[in-house]
Amino acid sequence: MADLLSFVSAAFFLVFGVHRLVITRRPWSDSAQRYVYGFALCLGSGMLFNTPALTKALSSDTTFDNLVNLGIHDVKMVGFAFLVLVAYALKSPAAAAPRAVRLQMWAAGAVLAVSTALYLVADPAIAGDTLTVSSGHRWALASYNALFALYGSWCLAVLARELADHAARTAPGLLRTGLRLMLLAAAVGAVWTLWALDDVIADLRTGSQGVAEDVVSSVLGAVTAALATGGATTTLWVGALGAPMRWLRAYRSHRALEPLWSALHSELPEIALDPSAADRRPGLRQAEFALYRRVIEIRDGHLALRPYFESGVTAWTDGRGGDDGSEVTGGDAIDWADERGRDRRAVLEAATIAAALENKRAGRLCEGTAAERFAPPGHTPPTVPGTVEAEAAWLLEVTAAFTSSPTVAAVRHRTRTTAAAHTAGVRAPEARNG
């Protein structure tokens, strides 16, 4: 298990590093790209040689094993140093400040020197997959591992701070998604790096530790590698998944518009552009076109209902009564607190449609002039950007209000009562004449 996860993690970093290396050969590449591929190649190489299978295969004699083990840790620490340079480059996209880069290189060199000295002082012996030191040198090996863990976590913290700052200032989109994934990778990577403190405890207690990655370290490494490479290549994999994701969003939107569309279609079946497909649910690949058609059909239904628009809907939703503007009290009063943050414009639009449908069923045309039948006083439909996505998003809000808004329910009930009284008043003279 540990072998597989370690190989997968190393492969993630190495493939990503080679990909970044190719990109940096292009004229428009920046310094951050160069530092990123340096980190990926260093960490990937270190993880590859630190896999249990490869560690065992390289075992020959103690001197050689110690050099390999020291080299693996040193390469990983160089990789961590590249992360700080990435952070500097993010702070100054054109180029990291030369002085800051030099200081970081000197600091990394000092850490490597101290780390190497501690390892040599510890003078460990390697037998199979276990590294042991004498009781008098336990402190040196523990310090060596602690320095690795603390330096690595500090480098990740510096990078995480810059990633968080950039993510907060970046507009929603692929770039911010990638930054957030890399920020999460830095957080998991810090946990992974600090897991080396487990070796510190073992060194002080027993003077021995495992040479290769254990299962927990391998899992954390694999998660870090997946998040880091996924975040840095967001545009690539989102591009590949873009069409299926659009289809899925369109399919869900098409389904969510069903209640409003069905209510309109039941009274106005002629709005269906393709009657043969009106009652069918589209396949995933046809969902975008089906959503486009559904938006048009709902808009056509809205236009066809204009002669039945109720001119008093705006006053009712404002909590006023009839034409005199008196306040509504009792069960018909509108309490906007019940709307739970809904857009009032969407509630008004849904209430207008609900009232018009009730009037249509009762055969009751809107009172007033012909112009008022098509544009009731007080009701001005909001302007929506002319895209299918924007139209669908707006109609989803209207549909939600149409199906669950207490304000719309109150307007529907009031209109139904008024329409029923109107129908009874019309039928009474006809009965007398009959």
Short mmCIF file of C-alpha atoms in Angstrom, two decimals:
data_model
loop_
_atom_site.label_atom_id
_atom_site.label_comp_id
_atom_site.label_asym_id
_atom_site.label_seq_id
_atom_site.Cartn_x
_atom_site.Cartn_y
_atom_site.Cartn_z
CA MET A 1 0.00 0.00 0.00
CA ALA A 2 2.73 2.47 1.00
CA ASP A 3 4.73 1.56 -2.12
CA LEU A 4 1.78 2.21 -4.43
CA LEU A 5 0.85 5.53 -2.84
CA SER A 6 4.47 6.71 -2.80
CA PHE A 7 4.96 5.83 -6.47
CA VAL A 8 1.69 7.55 -7.41
CA SER A 9 2.62 10.68 -5.45
CA ALA A 10 6.08 10.79 -7.01
CA ALA A 11 4.60 10.29 -10.47
CA PHE A 12 2.16 13.17 -9.93
CA PHE A 13 4.96 15.55 -9.01
CA LEU A 14 7.41 14.35 -11.68
CA VAL A 15 4.90 14.49 -14.55
CA PHE A 16 3.73 17.89 -13.39
CA GLY A 17 7.32 19.09 -13.05
CA VAL A 18 8.17 18.00 -16.60
CA HIS A 19 5.01 19.72 -17.86
CA ARG A 20 5.98 22.95 -16.11
CA LEU A 21 9.52 22.60 -17.46
CA VAL A 22 8.16 22.51 -21.01
CA ILE A 23 6.04 25.60 -20.34
CA THR A 24 8.98 27.56 -18.96
CA ARG A 25 10.77 27.19 -22.30
CA ARG A 26 8.19 29.47 -23.85
CA PRO A 27 8.95 33.21 -24.09
CA TRP A 28 6.00 34.32 -21.95
CA SER A 29 6.78 32.09 -18.96
CA ASP A 30 7.44 33.82 -15.63
CA SER A 31 9.73 33.14 -12.71
CA ALA A 32 6.97 31.48 -10.69
CA GLN A 33 6.70 28.74 -13.33
CA ARG A 34 10.42 28.01 -13.06
CA TYR A 35 10.28 27.77 -9.29
CA VAL A 36 7.19 25.55 -9.45
CA TYR A 37 8.86 22.99 -11.71
CA GLY A 38 11.95 23.08 -9.50
CA PHE A 39 9.81 22.23 -6.48
CA ALA A 40 7.89 19.49 -8.29
CA LEU A 41 10.99 17.78 -9.68
CA CYS A 42 12.85 17.93 -6.36
CA LEU A 43 9.97 16.64 -4.27
CA GLY A 44 8.99 14.03 -6.85
CA SER A 45 12.56 12.71 -7.04
CA GLY A 46 12.86 12.60 -3.27
CA MET A 47 9.58 10.75 -2.90
CA LEU A 48 10.50 8.29 -5.63
CA PHE A 49 13.77 7.29 -3.95
CA ASN A 50 12.03 7.23 -0.56
CA THR A 51 9.54 4.52 -1.57
CA PRO A 52 9.97 1.33 0.47
CA ALA A 53 10.66 -0.85 -2.58
CA LEU A 54 13.31 1.42 -4.05
CA THR A 55 14.91 2.04 -0.66
CA LYS A 56 15.29 -1.71 -0.17
CA ALA A 57 16.62 -2.20 -3.70
CA LEU A 58 19.30 0.45 -3.20
CA SER A 59 20.54 -1.05 0.07
CA SER A 60 24.13 -2.25 -0.26
CA ASP A 61 26.31 -0.98 2.55
CA THR A 62 25.86 1.46 5.40
CA THR A 63 27.95 4.25 3.86
CA PHE A 64 26.07 4.18 0.56
CA ASP A 65 22.69 3.94 2.32
CA ASN A 66 23.49 6.94 4.48
CA LEU A 67 24.46 9.02 1.46
CA VAL A 68 21.23 8.07 -0.33
CA ASN A 69 19.12 8.82 2.74
CA LEU A 70 20.82 12.16 3.30
CA GLY A 71 20.51 13.04 -0.38
CA ILE A 72 16.78 12.27 -0.38
CA HIS A 73 16.16 14.63 2.54
CA ASP A 74 18.37 17.35 1.08
CA VAL A 75 16.55 17.22 -2.28
CA LYS A 76 13.22 17.54 -0.48
CA MET A 77 14.48 20.55 1.48
CA VAL A 78 15.64 22.21 -1.74
CA GLY A 79 12.11 21.62 -3.03
CA PHE A 80 10.71 23.41 0.02
CA ALA A 81 13.05 26.35 -0.64
CA PHE A 82 11.55 26.65 -4.13
CA LEU A 83 8.12 27.12 -2.51
CA VAL A 84 9.28 30.31 -0.82
CA LEU A 85 10.57 31.56 -4.16
CA VAL A 86 7.16 30.79 -5.67
CA ALA A 87 5.60 32.93 -2.94
CA TYR A 88 7.99 35.79 -3.70
CA ALA A 89 7.16 35.53 -7.40
CA LEU A 90 3.42 35.62 -6.66
CA LYS A 91 3.92 38.78 -4.65
CA SER A 92 5.75 40.38 -7.58
CA PRO A 93 4.51 38.69 -10.81
CA ALA A 94 7.09 40.35 -13.06
CA ALA A 95 10.03 38.94 -11.11
CA ALA A 96 10.82 38.14 -7.53
CA ALA A 97 13.01 40.77 -5.86
CA PRO A 98 16.65 39.73 -6.42
CA ARG A 99 17.62 40.57 -2.83
CA ALA A 100 14.79 38.45 -1.40
CA VAL A 101 15.73 35.55 -3.68
CA ARG A 102 19.38 35.76 -2.60
CA LEU A 103 18.45 35.85 1.07
CA GLN A 104 16.22 32.82 0.65
CA MET A 105 18.97 30.93 -1.16
CA TRP A 106 21.42 31.73 1.64
CA ALA A 107 18.85 30.68 4.24
CA ALA A 108 18.18 27.42 2.40
CA GLY A 109 21.91 26.77 2.13
CA ALA A 110 22.35 27.36 5.86
CA VAL A 111 19.51 24.99 6.69
CA LEU A 112 20.99 22.33 4.40
CA ALA A 113 24.40 22.76 5.99
CA VAL A 114 23.04 22.43 9.53
CA SER A 115 20.88 19.48 8.51
CA THR A 116 23.82 17.68 6.92
CA ALA A 117 26.01 18.34 9.95
CA LEU A 118 23.37 16.93 12.30
CA TYR A 119 23.04 13.79 10.18
CA LEU A 120 26.78 13.25 10.09
CA VAL A 121 27.03 13.74 13.87
CA ALA A 122 24.22 11.22 14.37
CA ASP A 123 26.19 8.71 12.25
CA PRO A 124 23.21 6.35 11.91
CA ALA A 125 23.35 2.70 10.92
CA ILE A 126 20.85 1.32 8.41
CA ALA A 127 19.72 -2.28 8.54
CA GLY A 128 17.00 -3.16 6.04
CA ASP A 129 14.31 -0.49 6.37
CA THR A 130 15.32 0.68 9.86
CA LEU A 131 17.72 3.47 10.78
CA THR A 132 19.30 3.37 14.26
CA VAL A 133 21.69 5.57 16.24
CA SER A 134 23.57 5.14 19.48
CA SER A 135 22.00 6.52 22.64
CA GLY A 136 24.49 9.37 22.78
CA HIS A 137 23.55 10.61 19.30
CA ARG A 138 19.77 10.41 19.51
CA TRP A 139 19.52 14.18 19.97
CA ALA A 140 21.33 14.77 16.66
CA LEU A 141 19.01 12.56 14.63
CA ALA A 142 15.94 14.01 16.38
CA SER A 143 17.18 17.56 15.65
CA TYR A 144 17.80 16.58 12.03
CA ASN A 145 14.19 15.42 11.60
CA ALA A 146 12.76 18.36 13.56
CA LEU A 147 14.66 20.84 11.36
CA PHE A 148 13.26 19.15 8.25
CA ALA A 149 9.68 19.28 9.57
CA LEU A 150 9.83 22.86 10.83
CA TYR A 151 11.62 24.28 7.79
CA GLY A 152 9.25 22.53 5.40
CA SER A 153 6.14 23.69 7.26
CA TRP A 154 7.49 27.26 7.39
CA CYS A 155 8.04 27.27 3.61
CA LEU A 156 4.50 25.97 3.09
CA ALA A 157 3.10 28.63 5.44
CA VAL A 158 4.82 31.40 3.46
CA LEU A 159 3.35 30.05 0.24
CA ALA A 160 -0.10 29.56 1.78
CA ARG A 161 -0.21 33.18 2.90
CA GLU A 162 0.42 34.43 -0.64
CA LEU A 163 -2.05 31.95 -2.15
CA ALA A 164 -4.76 33.01 0.32
CA ASP A 165 -4.12 36.69 -0.47
CA HIS A 166 -4.32 36.08 -4.21
CA ALA A 167 -7.46 33.91 -3.90
CA ALA A 168 -9.21 36.64 -1.88
CA ARG A 169 -8.44 39.24 -4.57
CA THR A 170 -9.27 37.06 -7.56
CA ALA A 171 -12.70 37.09 -9.19
CA PRO A 172 -14.69 33.84 -9.26
CA GLY A 173 -13.50 31.53 -12.02
CA LEU A 174 -10.92 28.92 -12.92
CA LEU A 175 -7.99 30.90 -11.54
CA ARG A 176 -9.53 31.25 -8.09
CA THR A 177 -10.51 27.58 -8.08
CA GLY A 178 -6.93 26.64 -8.87
CA LEU A 179 -5.58 28.94 -6.15
CA ARG A 180 -7.93 27.44 -3.57
CA LEU A 181 -6.90 23.91 -4.52
CA MET A 182 -3.24 24.83 -4.17
CA LEU A 183 -3.99 26.50 -0.83
CA LEU A 184 -5.61 23.28 0.34
CA ALA A 185 -2.58 21.37 -0.97
CA ALA A 186 -0.32 23.61 1.11
CA ALA A 187 -2.41 22.92 4.22
CA VAL A 188 -2.33 19.14 3.70
CA GLY A 189 1.36 19.38 2.82
CA ALA A 190 2.06 21.10 6.14
CA VAL A 191 0.39 18.22 7.98
CA TRP A 192 2.39 15.77 5.87
CA THR A 193 5.65 17.57 6.65
CA LEU A 194 4.92 17.84 10.35
CA TRP A 195 4.27 14.10 10.40
CA ALA A 196 8.08 13.81 10.47
CA LEU A 197 7.85 14.87 14.13
CA ASP A 198 6.67 11.31 14.74
CA ASP A 199 10.23 10.25 13.86
CA VAL A 200 11.57 12.81 16.35
CA ILE A 201 9.66 11.13 19.17
CA ALA A 202 10.86 7.68 18.04
CA ASP A 203 14.46 8.91 17.83
CA LEU A 204 14.44 10.24 21.38
CA ARG A 205 12.71 7.21 22.84
CA THR A 206 14.30 4.27 21.01
CA GLY A 207 17.01 5.71 18.78
CA SER A 208 15.47 4.17 15.67
CA GLN A 209 13.07 5.09 12.85
CA GLY A 210 11.86 3.78 9.53
CA VAL A 211 13.85 4.75 6.47
CA ALA A 212 11.01 4.70 3.94
CA GLU A 213 7.64 6.47 4.00
CA ASP A 214 5.00 4.88 6.24
CA VAL A 215 1.36 4.48 5.20
CA VAL A 216 0.14 7.72 6.82
CA SER A 217 2.93 9.74 5.23
CA SER A 218 2.26 8.10 1.85
CA VAL A 219 -1.46 8.93 2.03
CA LEU A 220 -0.78 12.56 2.97
CA GLY A 221 1.80 12.80 0.19
CA ALA A 222 -0.61 11.41 -2.38
CA VAL A 223 -3.36 13.85 -1.35
CA THR A 224 -0.92 16.77 -1.44
CA ALA A 225 0.34 15.77 -4.88
CA ALA A 226 -3.19 15.38 -6.28
CA LEU A 227 -4.36 18.75 -4.92
CA ALA A 228 -1.21 20.60 -6.00
CA THR A 229 -1.17 19.27 -9.55
CA GLY A 230 -4.95 19.62 -9.85
CA GLY A 231 -4.86 23.23 -8.71
CA ALA A 232 -1.98 24.15 -11.00
CA THR A 233 -3.61 22.54 -14.05
CA THR A 234 -7.20 23.67 -13.42
CA THR A 235 -7.62 25.12 -16.89
CA LEU A 236 -6.61 21.81 -18.48
CA TRP A 237 -8.91 19.47 -16.61
CA VAL A 238 -11.78 21.95 -16.41
CA GLY A 239 -11.50 22.36 -20.17
CA ALA A 240 -11.80 18.60 -20.60
CA LEU A 241 -14.76 18.41 -18.22
CA GLY A 242 -16.30 21.69 -19.34
CA ALA A 243 -18.90 20.23 -21.70
CA PRO A 244 -20.20 17.52 -19.32
CA MET A 245 -20.41 20.08 -16.51
CA ARG A 246 -22.37 22.47 -18.72
CA TRP A 247 -24.70 19.65 -19.74
CA LEU A 248 -25.27 18.71 -16.11
CA ARG A 249 -25.98 22.31 -15.06
CA ALA A 250 -28.36 22.74 -17.99
CA TYR A 251 -30.12 19.46 -17.15
CA ARG A 252 -30.60 20.48 -13.52
CA SER A 253 -31.86 23.93 -14.52
CA HIS A 254 -34.26 22.37 -17.02
CA ARG A 255 -35.67 20.12 -14.29
CA ALA A 256 -35.87 22.98 -11.78
CA LEU A 257 -37.94 25.11 -14.21
CA GLU A 258 -40.49 22.31 -14.57
CA PRO A 259 -43.10 23.66 -12.04
CA LEU A 260 -43.34 27.10 -13.65
CA TRP A 261 -43.29 25.71 -17.18
CA SER A 262 -45.94 23.09 -16.39
CA ALA A 263 -48.26 25.70 -14.86
CA LEU A 264 -47.96 27.85 -18.00
CA HIS A 265 -48.21 24.90 -20.39
CA SER A 266 -51.39 23.59 -18.75
CA GLU A 267 -53.21 26.85 -19.59
CA LEU A 268 -51.26 27.70 -22.75
CA PRO A 269 -50.26 24.45 -24.48
CA GLU A 270 -49.43 26.41 -27.61
CA ILE A 271 -46.21 27.71 -26.03
CA ALA A 272 -44.52 24.34 -26.62
CA LEU A 273 -42.20 24.89 -29.59
CA ASP A 274 -42.02 21.14 -30.16
CA PRO A 275 -45.22 19.49 -28.86
CA SER A 276 -43.77 16.02 -29.42
CA ALA A 277 -40.92 16.80 -27.01
CA ALA A 278 -42.89 18.92 -24.53
CA ASP A 279 -43.39 16.15 -21.97
CA ARG A 280 -40.06 14.41 -22.48
CA ARG A 281 -37.00 14.90 -20.35
CA PRO A 282 -33.90 15.58 -22.43
CA GLY A 283 -30.79 13.46 -22.42
CA LEU A 284 -27.70 14.99 -20.85
CA ARG A 285 -26.15 15.97 -24.17
CA GLN A 286 -29.39 17.63 -25.34
CA ALA A 287 -29.93 19.49 -22.06
CA GLU A 288 -28.46 22.83 -23.20
CA PHE A 289 -30.76 23.07 -26.21
CA ALA A 290 -33.72 21.86 -24.14
CA LEU A 291 -33.03 24.56 -21.54
CA TYR A 292 -32.84 27.21 -24.28
CA ARG A 293 -36.19 26.05 -25.61
CA ARG A 294 -37.74 25.97 -22.14
CA VAL A 295 -36.63 29.55 -21.40
CA ILE A 296 -38.23 30.71 -24.66
CA GLU A 297 -41.45 28.83 -23.90
CA ILE A 298 -41.73 30.36 -20.43
CA ARG A 299 -41.14 33.82 -21.87
CA ASP A 300 -43.77 33.18 -24.56
CA GLY A 301 -46.22 32.09 -21.87
CA HIS A 302 -45.47 35.23 -19.89
CA LEU A 303 -46.26 37.37 -22.94
CA ALA A 304 -49.44 35.43 -23.70
CA LEU A 305 -50.71 36.09 -20.15
CA ARG A 306 -50.38 39.87 -20.38
CA PRO A 307 -54.13 40.50 -20.99
CA TYR A 308 -54.77 38.68 -17.70
CA PHE A 309 -52.21 40.53 -15.59
CA GLU A 310 -53.70 41.75 -12.32
CA SER A 311 -53.01 45.46 -11.86
CA GLY A 312 -53.31 45.21 -8.06
CA VAL A 313 -50.52 42.67 -7.54
CA THR A 314 -47.87 45.28 -6.78
CA ALA A 315 -50.10 46.93 -4.18
CA TRP A 316 -50.93 43.55 -2.62
CA THR A 317 -47.31 42.50 -2.29
CA ASP A 318 -46.56 45.88 -0.69
CA GLY A 319 -49.15 45.06 1.98
CA ARG A 320 -51.71 47.55 0.66
CA GLY A 321 -55.30 46.86 -0.17
CA GLY A 322 -57.23 47.80 -3.26
CA ASP A 323 -57.25 51.00 -5.24
CA ASP A 324 -57.56 53.16 -2.11
CA GLY A 325 -54.17 51.93 -0.89
CA SER A 326 -55.49 50.86 2.52
CA GLU A 327 -53.40 48.48 4.59
CA VAL A 328 -54.16 44.76 4.44
CA THR A 329 -54.67 43.14 7.82
CA GLY A 330 -55.27 39.64 9.10
CA GLY A 331 -54.60 36.54 7.02
CA ASP A 332 -54.06 38.45 3.78
CA ALA A 333 -51.25 40.63 5.16
CA ILE A 334 -47.84 40.14 3.52
CA ASP A 335 -44.86 39.59 5.79
CA TRP A 336 -41.62 39.87 3.83
CA ALA A 337 -39.73 38.29 6.72
CA ASP A 338 -41.28 34.99 5.62
CA GLU A 339 -39.52 35.23 2.25
CA ARG A 340 -36.14 34.26 3.76
CA GLY A 341 -34.02 36.58 1.68
CA ARG A 342 -35.72 36.07 -1.69
CA ASP A 343 -35.35 38.76 -4.32
CA ARG A 344 -38.50 40.89 -4.11
CA ARG A 345 -38.47 41.35 -7.87
CA ALA A 346 -38.61 37.58 -8.37
CA VAL A 347 -41.45 37.30 -5.86
CA LEU A 348 -43.37 40.06 -7.64
CA GLU A 349 -42.78 38.42 -11.02
CA ALA A 350 -43.95 35.05 -9.71
CA ALA A 351 -46.98 36.63 -8.05
CA THR A 352 -47.90 38.40 -11.31
CA ILE A 353 -47.74 35.11 -13.23
CA ALA A 354 -49.73 33.24 -10.56
CA ALA A 355 -52.45 35.90 -10.54
CA ALA A 356 -52.60 35.95 -14.36
CA LEU A 357 -53.02 32.16 -14.48
CA GLU A 358 -55.93 32.37 -12.04
CA ASN A 359 -57.55 35.10 -14.14
CA LYS A 360 -56.96 33.03 -17.29
CA ARG A 361 -58.71 30.02 -15.79
CA ALA A 362 -61.67 32.21 -14.81
CA GLY A 363 -61.71 33.99 -18.17
CA ARG A 364 -61.27 37.34 -16.44
CA LEU A 365 -59.39 39.99 -18.41
CA CYS A 366 -57.50 42.72 -16.64
CA GLU A 367 -59.58 45.82 -16.00
CA GLY A 368 -58.39 49.11 -17.45
CA THR A 369 -57.23 50.29 -20.82
CA ALA A 370 -55.77 48.02 -23.47
CA ALA A 371 -52.32 49.40 -22.70
CA GLU A 372 -52.70 48.55 -19.00
CA ARG A 373 -53.55 44.96 -19.89
CA PHE A 374 -50.08 44.57 -21.38
CA ALA A 375 -48.25 46.65 -18.77
CA PRO A 376 -50.14 46.77 -15.45
CA PRO A 377 -49.42 49.89 -13.39
CA GLY A 378 -46.60 49.38 -10.91
CA HIS A 379 -45.17 46.27 -12.58
CA THR A 380 -41.99 46.65 -14.60
CA PRO A 381 -40.26 43.34 -15.37
CA PRO A 382 -36.54 43.53 -14.51
CA THR A 383 -33.96 43.70 -17.25
CA VAL A 384 -31.94 40.50 -17.60
CA PRO A 385 -28.70 40.14 -19.65
CA GLY A 386 -29.52 38.51 -22.96
CA THR A 387 -27.88 35.12 -22.37
CA VAL A 388 -29.47 31.75 -21.78
CA GLU A 389 -27.53 31.36 -18.51
CA ALA A 390 -28.72 34.73 -17.17
CA GLU A 391 -32.32 34.11 -18.26
CA ALA A 392 -32.30 30.64 -16.72
CA ALA A 393 -30.82 31.95 -13.45
CA TRP A 394 -33.52 34.61 -13.22
CA LEU A 395 -36.34 32.19 -14.05
CA LEU A 396 -35.02 29.75 -11.44
CA GLU A 397 -35.52 32.45 -8.82
CA VAL A 398 -39.00 33.15 -10.16
CA THR A 399 -39.83 29.43 -10.15
CA ALA A 400 -38.66 29.04 -6.56
CA ALA A 401 -40.91 31.92 -5.51
CA PHE A 402 -43.77 30.59 -7.65
CA THR A 403 -43.73 27.22 -5.85
CA SER A 404 -42.89 28.15 -2.26
CA SER A 405 -43.32 31.87 -1.58
CA PRO A 406 -46.03 32.69 1.01
CA THR A 407 -46.50 36.04 -0.72
CA VAL A 408 -47.23 34.34 -4.05
CA ALA A 409 -49.58 31.90 -2.30
CA ALA A 410 -51.46 34.84 -0.73
CA VAL A 411 -51.73 36.64 -4.09
CA ARG A 412 -52.87 33.42 -5.78
CA HIS A 413 -55.58 32.91 -3.14
CA ARG A 414 -56.75 36.50 -3.33
CA THR A 415 -56.90 36.47 -7.12
CA ARG A 416 -58.77 33.17 -7.14
CA THR A 417 -61.35 34.61 -4.74
CA THR A 418 -61.72 37.80 -6.80
CA ALA A 419 -61.96 35.84 -10.06
CA ALA A 420 -64.56 33.50 -8.58
CA ALA A 421 -66.67 36.49 -7.46
CA HIS A 422 -66.30 38.00 -10.92
CA THR A 423 -67.39 34.76 -12.59
CA ALA A 424 -70.42 34.49 -10.28
CA GLY A 425 -71.38 38.09 -11.04
CA VAL A 426 -71.18 37.46 -14.77
CA ARG A 427 -73.23 34.29 -14.61
CA ALA A 428 -76.03 35.80 -12.47
CA PRO A 429 -77.32 38.21 -15.20
CA GLU A 430 -77.01 35.45 -17.76
CA ALA A 431 -79.15 33.19 -15.60
CA ARG A 432 -81.78 35.93 -15.19
CA ASN A 433 -81.79 36.60 -18.93
CA GLY A 434 -82.14 32.93 -19.57
#
